[in-house]
Short mmCIF file of C-alpha atoms in Angstrom, two decimals:
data_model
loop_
_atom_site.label_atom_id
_atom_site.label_comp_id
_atom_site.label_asym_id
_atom_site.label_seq_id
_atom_site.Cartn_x
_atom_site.Cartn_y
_atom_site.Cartn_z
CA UNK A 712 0.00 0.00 0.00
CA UNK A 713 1.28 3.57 -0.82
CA UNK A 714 1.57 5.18 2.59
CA UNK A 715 1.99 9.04 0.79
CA UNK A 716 -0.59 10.87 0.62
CA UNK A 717 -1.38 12.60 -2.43
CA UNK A 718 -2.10 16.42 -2.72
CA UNK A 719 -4.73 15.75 -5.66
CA UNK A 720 -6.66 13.55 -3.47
CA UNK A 721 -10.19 14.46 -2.15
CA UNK A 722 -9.80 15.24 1.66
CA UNK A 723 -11.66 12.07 2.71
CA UNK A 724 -9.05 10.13 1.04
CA UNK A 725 -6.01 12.08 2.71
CA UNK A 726 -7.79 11.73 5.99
CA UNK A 727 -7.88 8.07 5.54
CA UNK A 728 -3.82 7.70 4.36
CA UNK A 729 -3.03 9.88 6.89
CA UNK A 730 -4.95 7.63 9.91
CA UNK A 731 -3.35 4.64 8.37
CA UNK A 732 0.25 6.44 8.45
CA UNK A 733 -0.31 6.69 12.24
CA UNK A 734 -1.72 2.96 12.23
CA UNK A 735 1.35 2.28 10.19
CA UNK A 736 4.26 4.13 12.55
CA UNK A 737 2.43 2.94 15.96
CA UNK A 738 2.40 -0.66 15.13
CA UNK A 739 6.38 -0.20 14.26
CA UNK A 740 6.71 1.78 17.22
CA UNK A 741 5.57 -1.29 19.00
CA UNK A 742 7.27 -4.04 16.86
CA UNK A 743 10.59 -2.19 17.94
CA UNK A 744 10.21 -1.92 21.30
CA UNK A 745 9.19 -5.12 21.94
CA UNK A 746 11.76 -6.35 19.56
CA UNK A 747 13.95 -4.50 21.47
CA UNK A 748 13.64 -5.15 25.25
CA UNK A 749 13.15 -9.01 24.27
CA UNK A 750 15.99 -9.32 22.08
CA UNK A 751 18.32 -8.27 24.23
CA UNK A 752 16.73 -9.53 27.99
CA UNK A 753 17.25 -12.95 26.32
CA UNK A 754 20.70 -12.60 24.45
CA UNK A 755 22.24 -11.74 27.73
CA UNK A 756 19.80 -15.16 29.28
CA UNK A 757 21.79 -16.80 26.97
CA UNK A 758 25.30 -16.23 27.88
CA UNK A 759 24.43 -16.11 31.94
CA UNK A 760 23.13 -19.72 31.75
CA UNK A 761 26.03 -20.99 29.98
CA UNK A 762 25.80 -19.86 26.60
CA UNK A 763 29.49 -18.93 24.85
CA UNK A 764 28.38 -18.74 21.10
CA UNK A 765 29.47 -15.50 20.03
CA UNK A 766 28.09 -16.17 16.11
CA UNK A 767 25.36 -17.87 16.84
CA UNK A 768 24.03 -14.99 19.37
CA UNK A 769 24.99 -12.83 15.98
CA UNK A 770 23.32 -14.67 13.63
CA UNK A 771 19.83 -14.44 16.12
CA UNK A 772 20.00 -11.32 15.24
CA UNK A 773 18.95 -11.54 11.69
CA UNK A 774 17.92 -15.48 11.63
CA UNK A 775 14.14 -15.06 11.75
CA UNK A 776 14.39 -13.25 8.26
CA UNK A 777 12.12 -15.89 7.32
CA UNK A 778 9.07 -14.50 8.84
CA UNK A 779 9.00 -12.08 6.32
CA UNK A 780 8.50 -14.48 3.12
CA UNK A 781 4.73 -14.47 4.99
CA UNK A 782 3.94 -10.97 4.46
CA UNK A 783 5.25 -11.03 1.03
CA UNK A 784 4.08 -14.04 -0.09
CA UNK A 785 0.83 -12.67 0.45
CA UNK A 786 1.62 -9.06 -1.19
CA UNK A 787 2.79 -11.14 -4.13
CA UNK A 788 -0.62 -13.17 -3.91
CA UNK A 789 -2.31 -10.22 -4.44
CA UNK A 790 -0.66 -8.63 -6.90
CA UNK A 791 -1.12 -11.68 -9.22
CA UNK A 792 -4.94 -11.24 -8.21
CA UNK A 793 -4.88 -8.25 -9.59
CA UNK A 794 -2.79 -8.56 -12.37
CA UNK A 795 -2.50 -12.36 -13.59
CA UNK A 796 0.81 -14.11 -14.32
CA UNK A 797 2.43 -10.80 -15.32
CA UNK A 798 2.62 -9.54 -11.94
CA UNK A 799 6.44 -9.08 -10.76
CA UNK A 800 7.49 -11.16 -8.06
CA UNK A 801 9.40 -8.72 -6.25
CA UNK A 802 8.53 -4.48 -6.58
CA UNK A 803 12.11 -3.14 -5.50
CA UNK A 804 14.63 -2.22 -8.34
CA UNK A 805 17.67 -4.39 -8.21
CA UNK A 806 19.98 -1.76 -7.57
CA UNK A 807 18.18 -1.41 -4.39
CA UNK A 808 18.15 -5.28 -3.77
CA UNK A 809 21.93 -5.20 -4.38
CA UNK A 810 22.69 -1.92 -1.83
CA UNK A 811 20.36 -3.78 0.44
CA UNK A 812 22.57 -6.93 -0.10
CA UNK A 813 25.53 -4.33 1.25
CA UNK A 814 23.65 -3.56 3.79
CA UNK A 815 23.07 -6.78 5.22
CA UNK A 816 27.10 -7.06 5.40
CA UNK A 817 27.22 -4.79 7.43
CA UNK A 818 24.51 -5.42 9.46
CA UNK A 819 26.06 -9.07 10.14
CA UNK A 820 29.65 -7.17 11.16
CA UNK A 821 27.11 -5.02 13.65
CA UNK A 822 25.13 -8.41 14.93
CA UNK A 823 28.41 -10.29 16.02
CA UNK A 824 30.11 -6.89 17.54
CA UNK A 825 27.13 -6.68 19.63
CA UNK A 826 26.97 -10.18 20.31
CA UNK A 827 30.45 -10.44 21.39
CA UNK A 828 30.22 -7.33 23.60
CA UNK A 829 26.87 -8.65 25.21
CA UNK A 830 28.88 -11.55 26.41
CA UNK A 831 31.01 -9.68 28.88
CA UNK A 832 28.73 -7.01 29.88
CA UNK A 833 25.29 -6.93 31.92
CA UNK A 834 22.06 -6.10 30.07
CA UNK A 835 21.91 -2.57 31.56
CA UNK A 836 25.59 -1.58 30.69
CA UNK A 837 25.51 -3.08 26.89
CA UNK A 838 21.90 -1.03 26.60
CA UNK A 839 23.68 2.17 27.96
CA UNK A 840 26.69 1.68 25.11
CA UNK A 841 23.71 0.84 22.35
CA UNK A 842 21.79 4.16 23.44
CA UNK A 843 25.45 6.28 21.95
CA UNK A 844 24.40 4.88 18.68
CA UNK A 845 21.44 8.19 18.58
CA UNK A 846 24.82 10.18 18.28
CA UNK A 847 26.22 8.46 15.59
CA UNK A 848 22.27 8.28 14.04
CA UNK A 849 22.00 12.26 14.10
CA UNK A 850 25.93 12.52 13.03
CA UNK A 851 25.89 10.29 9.93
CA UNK A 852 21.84 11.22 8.76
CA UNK A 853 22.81 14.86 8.91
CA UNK A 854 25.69 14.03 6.28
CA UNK A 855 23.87 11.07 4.46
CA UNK A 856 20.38 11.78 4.00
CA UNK A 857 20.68 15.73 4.85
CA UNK A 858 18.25 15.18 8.18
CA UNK A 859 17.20 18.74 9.43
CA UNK A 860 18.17 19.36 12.76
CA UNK A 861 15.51 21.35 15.01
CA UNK A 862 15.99 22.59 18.32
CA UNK A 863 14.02 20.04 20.13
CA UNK A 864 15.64 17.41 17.89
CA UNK A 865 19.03 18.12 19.56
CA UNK A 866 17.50 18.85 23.28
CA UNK A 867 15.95 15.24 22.87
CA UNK A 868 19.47 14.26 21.58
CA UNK A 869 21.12 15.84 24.45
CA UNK A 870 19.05 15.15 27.31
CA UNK A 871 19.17 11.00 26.07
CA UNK A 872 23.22 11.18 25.79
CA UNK A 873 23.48 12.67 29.47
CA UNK A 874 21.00 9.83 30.55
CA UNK A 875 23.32 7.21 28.96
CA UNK A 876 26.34 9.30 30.79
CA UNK A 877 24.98 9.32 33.83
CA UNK A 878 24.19 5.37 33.81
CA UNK A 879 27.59 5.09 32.55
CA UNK A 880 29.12 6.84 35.96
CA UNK A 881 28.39 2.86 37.67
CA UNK A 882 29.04 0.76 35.04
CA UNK A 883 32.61 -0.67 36.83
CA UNK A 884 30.00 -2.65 39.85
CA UNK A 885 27.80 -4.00 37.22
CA UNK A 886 30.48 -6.51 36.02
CA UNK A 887 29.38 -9.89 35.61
CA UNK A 888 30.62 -13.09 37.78
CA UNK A 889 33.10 -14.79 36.06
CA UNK A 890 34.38 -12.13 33.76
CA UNK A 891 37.46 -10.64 34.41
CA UNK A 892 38.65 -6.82 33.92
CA UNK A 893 40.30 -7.00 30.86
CA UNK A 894 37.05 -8.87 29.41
CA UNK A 895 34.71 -6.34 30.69
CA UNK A 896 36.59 -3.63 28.68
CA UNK A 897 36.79 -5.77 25.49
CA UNK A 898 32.96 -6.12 25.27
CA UNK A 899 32.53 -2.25 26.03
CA UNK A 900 34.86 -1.42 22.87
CA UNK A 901 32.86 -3.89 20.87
CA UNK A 902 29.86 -2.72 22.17
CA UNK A 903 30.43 0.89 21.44
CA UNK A 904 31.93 -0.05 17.93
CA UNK A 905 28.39 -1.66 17.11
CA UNK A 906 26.58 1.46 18.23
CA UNK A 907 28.70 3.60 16.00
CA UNK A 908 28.39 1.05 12.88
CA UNK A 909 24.47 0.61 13.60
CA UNK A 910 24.27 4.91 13.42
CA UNK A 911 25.50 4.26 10.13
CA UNK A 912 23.34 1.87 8.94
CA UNK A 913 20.05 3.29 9.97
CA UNK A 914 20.78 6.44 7.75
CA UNK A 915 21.79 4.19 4.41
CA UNK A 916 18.75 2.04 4.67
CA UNK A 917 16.82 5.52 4.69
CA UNK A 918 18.77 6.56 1.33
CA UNK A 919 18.41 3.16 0.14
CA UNK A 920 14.72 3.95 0.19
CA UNK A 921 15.10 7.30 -1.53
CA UNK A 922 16.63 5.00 -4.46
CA UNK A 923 13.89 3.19 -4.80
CA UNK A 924 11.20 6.21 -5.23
CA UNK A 925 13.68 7.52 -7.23
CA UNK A 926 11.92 8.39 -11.05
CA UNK A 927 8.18 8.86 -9.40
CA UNK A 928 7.97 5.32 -8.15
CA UNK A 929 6.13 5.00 -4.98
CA UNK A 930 7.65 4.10 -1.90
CA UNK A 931 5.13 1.26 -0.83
CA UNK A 932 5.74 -0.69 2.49
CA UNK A 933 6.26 -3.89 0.25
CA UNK A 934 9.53 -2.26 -0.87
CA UNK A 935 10.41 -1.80 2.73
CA UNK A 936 10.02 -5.64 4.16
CA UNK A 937 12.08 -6.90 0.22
CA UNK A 938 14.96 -4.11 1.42
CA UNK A 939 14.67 -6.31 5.09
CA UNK A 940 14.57 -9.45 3.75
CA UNK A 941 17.55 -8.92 1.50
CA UNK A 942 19.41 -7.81 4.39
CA UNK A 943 18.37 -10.17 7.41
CA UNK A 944 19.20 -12.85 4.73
CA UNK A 945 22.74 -11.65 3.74
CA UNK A 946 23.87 -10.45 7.52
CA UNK A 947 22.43 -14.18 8.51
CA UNK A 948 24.93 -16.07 5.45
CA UNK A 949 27.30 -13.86 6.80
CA UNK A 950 26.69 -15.34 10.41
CA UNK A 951 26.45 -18.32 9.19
CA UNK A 952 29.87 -18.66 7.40
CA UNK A 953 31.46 -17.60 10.71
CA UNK A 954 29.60 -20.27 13.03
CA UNK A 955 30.85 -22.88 10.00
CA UNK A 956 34.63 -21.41 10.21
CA UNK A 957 34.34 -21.29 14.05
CA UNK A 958 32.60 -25.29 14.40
CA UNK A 959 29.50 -23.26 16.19
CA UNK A 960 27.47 -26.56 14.53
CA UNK A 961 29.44 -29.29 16.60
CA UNK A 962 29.30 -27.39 19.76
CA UNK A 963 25.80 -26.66 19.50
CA UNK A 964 24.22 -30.13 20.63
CA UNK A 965 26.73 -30.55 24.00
CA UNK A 966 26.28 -26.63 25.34
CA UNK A 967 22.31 -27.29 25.26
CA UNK A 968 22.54 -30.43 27.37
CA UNK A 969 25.06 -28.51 29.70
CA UNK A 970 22.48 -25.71 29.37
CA UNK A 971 21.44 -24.54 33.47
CA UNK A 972 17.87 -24.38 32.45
CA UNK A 973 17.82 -27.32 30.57
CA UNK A 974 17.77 -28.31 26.72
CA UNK A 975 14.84 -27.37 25.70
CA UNK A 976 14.37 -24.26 27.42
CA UNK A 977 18.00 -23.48 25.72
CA UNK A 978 15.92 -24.48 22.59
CA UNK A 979 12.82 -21.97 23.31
CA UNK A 980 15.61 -19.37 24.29
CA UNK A 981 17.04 -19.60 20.35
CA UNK A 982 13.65 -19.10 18.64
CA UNK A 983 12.36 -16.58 21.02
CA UNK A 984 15.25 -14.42 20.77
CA UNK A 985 15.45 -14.80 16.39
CA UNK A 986 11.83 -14.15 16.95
CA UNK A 987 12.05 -11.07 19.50
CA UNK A 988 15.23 -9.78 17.02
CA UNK A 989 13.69 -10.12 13.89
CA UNK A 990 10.87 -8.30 15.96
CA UNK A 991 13.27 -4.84 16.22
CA UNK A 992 14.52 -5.28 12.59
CA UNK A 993 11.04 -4.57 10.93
CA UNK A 994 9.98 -1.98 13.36
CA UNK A 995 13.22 0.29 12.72
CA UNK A 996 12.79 -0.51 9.51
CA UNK A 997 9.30 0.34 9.66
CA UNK A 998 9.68 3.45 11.53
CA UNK A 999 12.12 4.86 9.06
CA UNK A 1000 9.71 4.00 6.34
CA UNK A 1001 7.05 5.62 7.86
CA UNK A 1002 8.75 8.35 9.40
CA UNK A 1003 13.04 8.92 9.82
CA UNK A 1004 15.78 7.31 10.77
CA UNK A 1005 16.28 9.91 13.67
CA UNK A 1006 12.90 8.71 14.78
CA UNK A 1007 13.97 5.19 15.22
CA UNK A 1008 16.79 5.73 17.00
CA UNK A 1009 15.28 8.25 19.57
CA UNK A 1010 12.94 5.20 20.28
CA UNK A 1011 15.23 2.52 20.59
CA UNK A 1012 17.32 5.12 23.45
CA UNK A 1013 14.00 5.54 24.70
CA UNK A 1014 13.30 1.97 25.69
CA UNK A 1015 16.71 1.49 27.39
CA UNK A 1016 15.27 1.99 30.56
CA UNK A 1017 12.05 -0.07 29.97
CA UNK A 1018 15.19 -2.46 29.52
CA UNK A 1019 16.85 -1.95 32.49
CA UNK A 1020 13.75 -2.52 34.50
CA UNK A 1021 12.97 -5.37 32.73
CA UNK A 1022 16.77 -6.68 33.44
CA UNK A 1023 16.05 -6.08 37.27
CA UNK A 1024 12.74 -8.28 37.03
CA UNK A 1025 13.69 -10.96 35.34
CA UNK A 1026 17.59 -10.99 35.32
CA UNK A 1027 17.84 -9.73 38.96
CA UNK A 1028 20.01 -6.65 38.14
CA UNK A 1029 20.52 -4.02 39.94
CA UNK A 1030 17.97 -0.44 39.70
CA UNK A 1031 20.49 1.79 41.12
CA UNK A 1032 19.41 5.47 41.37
CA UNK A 1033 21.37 6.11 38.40
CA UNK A 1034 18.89 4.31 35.91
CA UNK A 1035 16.21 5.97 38.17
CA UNK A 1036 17.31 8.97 36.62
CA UNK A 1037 18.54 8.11 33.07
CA UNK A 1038 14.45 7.27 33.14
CA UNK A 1039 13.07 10.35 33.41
CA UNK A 1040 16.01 11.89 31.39
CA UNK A 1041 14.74 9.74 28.61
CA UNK A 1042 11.11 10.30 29.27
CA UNK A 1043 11.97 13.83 28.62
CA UNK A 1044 13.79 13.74 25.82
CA UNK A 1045 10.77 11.60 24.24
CA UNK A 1046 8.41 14.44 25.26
CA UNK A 1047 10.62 17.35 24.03
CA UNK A 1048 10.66 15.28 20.29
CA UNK A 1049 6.92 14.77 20.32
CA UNK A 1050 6.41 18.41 20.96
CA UNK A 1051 9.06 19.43 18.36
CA UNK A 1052 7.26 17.34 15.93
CA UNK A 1053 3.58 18.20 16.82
CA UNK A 1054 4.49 22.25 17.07
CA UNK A 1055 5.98 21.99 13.67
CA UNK A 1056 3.59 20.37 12.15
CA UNK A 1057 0.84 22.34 13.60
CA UNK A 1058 3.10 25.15 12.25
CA UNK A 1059 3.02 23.89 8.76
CA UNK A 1060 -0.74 22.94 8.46
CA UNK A 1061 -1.29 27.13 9.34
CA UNK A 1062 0.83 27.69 6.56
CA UNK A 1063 -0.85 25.03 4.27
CA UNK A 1064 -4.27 26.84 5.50
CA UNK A 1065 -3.16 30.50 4.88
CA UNK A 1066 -1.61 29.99 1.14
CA UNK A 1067 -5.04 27.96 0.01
CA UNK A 1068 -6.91 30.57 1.80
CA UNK A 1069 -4.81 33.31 -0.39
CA UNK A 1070 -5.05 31.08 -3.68
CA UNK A 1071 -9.11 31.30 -3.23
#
């Protein structure tokens, strides 16, 4: 479905595209978030019940790519409906499919930095390190896809950084059993190399889209989940080559069974997490559809601390006062966005009033 709305339309049609926009970039909100807090509450269950698979946790990440051959199948379903055997089988241009194919590459390099990090840090710390990536988001979408900066874009900017700071000023007595100093350090510099590599991903799968309505195609949401597919299926191959190089396969079979919550919870933990991962992947991809890229990564900062309470419930982490803070620090940097974005476009639809009003 075309998600623009078109100026020539009659307003009951706009009013319609624009309440399924909002249908559109709330369900993706959600999708993220619980994609998310899931993802990671169960990457880091992974590796504190005896989990030491640094590729497979990686190639989680990206595995449940599947999930989206349903969706399509479907779009393609229809399309045939509609148009008999001429109908294409996939919408995006190939140039798109093969930057998308790029993408996925690095995406993989991202999923096993991350991975890595996750092993020697606790939930909360690794989420603190992920939430630098807005940064890196507003850094690399101001040079890529020439993202206007407004001044409650960078006070929601700011005010999430200094929450991540001010998490960051305990990080040394969250160290996990086991896992020595020099460890501990190692995952942070992965961890913050995978937040500066995911800001620049975010912004090329945003210009990647700009290809593909390049020439007065529309930018339809089926173009969106082909661009995903292509790249949860390349950064999982590239996964997958380094679980083959680094015998992930033989090892597999003898860490469930020595697995502290047993085999087939260690089974359920797999799938849930591909499925919680996968999850995240389509709503950022989603919400830049619909939306930005900035967007996206305000939200994922956003739900660090839902993450860090969810790490106390169920991982038995600390809630120092620290993340007490860093959540209303968030909170408002959430609320200074949404009024940025509401003011302005309230601003613009006075504008859009006054010059038809003038034209008349």
């Amino acid at each position: 479905m075309d998600l623009e709305a078109r100026s020539e339309s009659p307003p009951p049609a706009r009013s319609k595209t624009k309440m399924m926009q909002r249908l559109m970039v709330a369900f993706n909100c959600v999708l993220l978030g619980v994609g998310v807090t899931g993802g990671q509450l169960l990457s880091r269950l992974y590796y504190s019940k005896g989990g030491h698979r640094q590729w497979l946790s990686g190639w989680l990440q990206t595995g449940g790519w599947p999930l989206m051959l349903i969706p399509l199948a479907a779009s393609y379903a229809s399309r045939r409906a509609r148009h008999g055997g001429g109908a294409p089988v996939l919408v995006t241009p190939r140039r798109v499919l093969l930057a998308a194919a790029g993408l996925g590459l690095i995406a993989g390099v991202d999923n096993f930095l991350y991975a890595w990090g996750l092993e020697f840090l606790p939930v909360s710390t690794s989420a603190i390190l992920i939430s630098t990536q807005l940064v890196f988001i507003l850094f690399f979408a101001f040079l890529i896809v020439g993202q206007r900066l407004t001044p409650a874009t960078v006070n929601a900017v700011a005010l999430l950084t200094v929450g991540a700071v001010v998490l960051g000023l305990h990080v040394s007595s969250d160290r996990p059993a086991g896992v020595t100093g020099a460890q501990y350090w190692l995952g942070f510099a992965l961890t913050l190399g995978a937040a500066v590599l995911y800001g620049l991903f975010m912004p090329l799968v945003e210009l990647a889209y700009k290809h593909a309505a390049a020439g007065g195609r529309a930018l339809t949401y089926e173009v969106a989940m082909e661009v995903q597919l292509v790249i949860g299926f390349v950064a999982t191959a590239f996964c997958t080559v380094g679980m083959i190089v680094n015998k992930d396969f033989q090892v597999i079979p003898r860490e469930a069974k020595q697995f502290e919550l047993g085999e087939a919870r260690y089974n359920m933990v797999l799938v849930w997490a591909a499925v919680m991962w996968q999850f995240f992947f389509l709503g950022t991809v989603g919400v830049i559809f619909c939306v930005h890229t900035l967007l996206a990564g305000i939200l994922i900062a956003v739900f660090i601390p839902v993450t860090e309470v969810a790490a106390v419930i169920f991982l038995h982490e600390k809630f120092s006062s620290e993340k007490g803070v860093a959540l209303v620090l968030s909170l408002w940097g959430l609320a200074s966005y949404s009024y940025g974005e509401w003011s302005e476009a309230r601003a613009k639809k006075k504008m859009e009033a006054a010059a038809e009003t003038q034209a008349s």
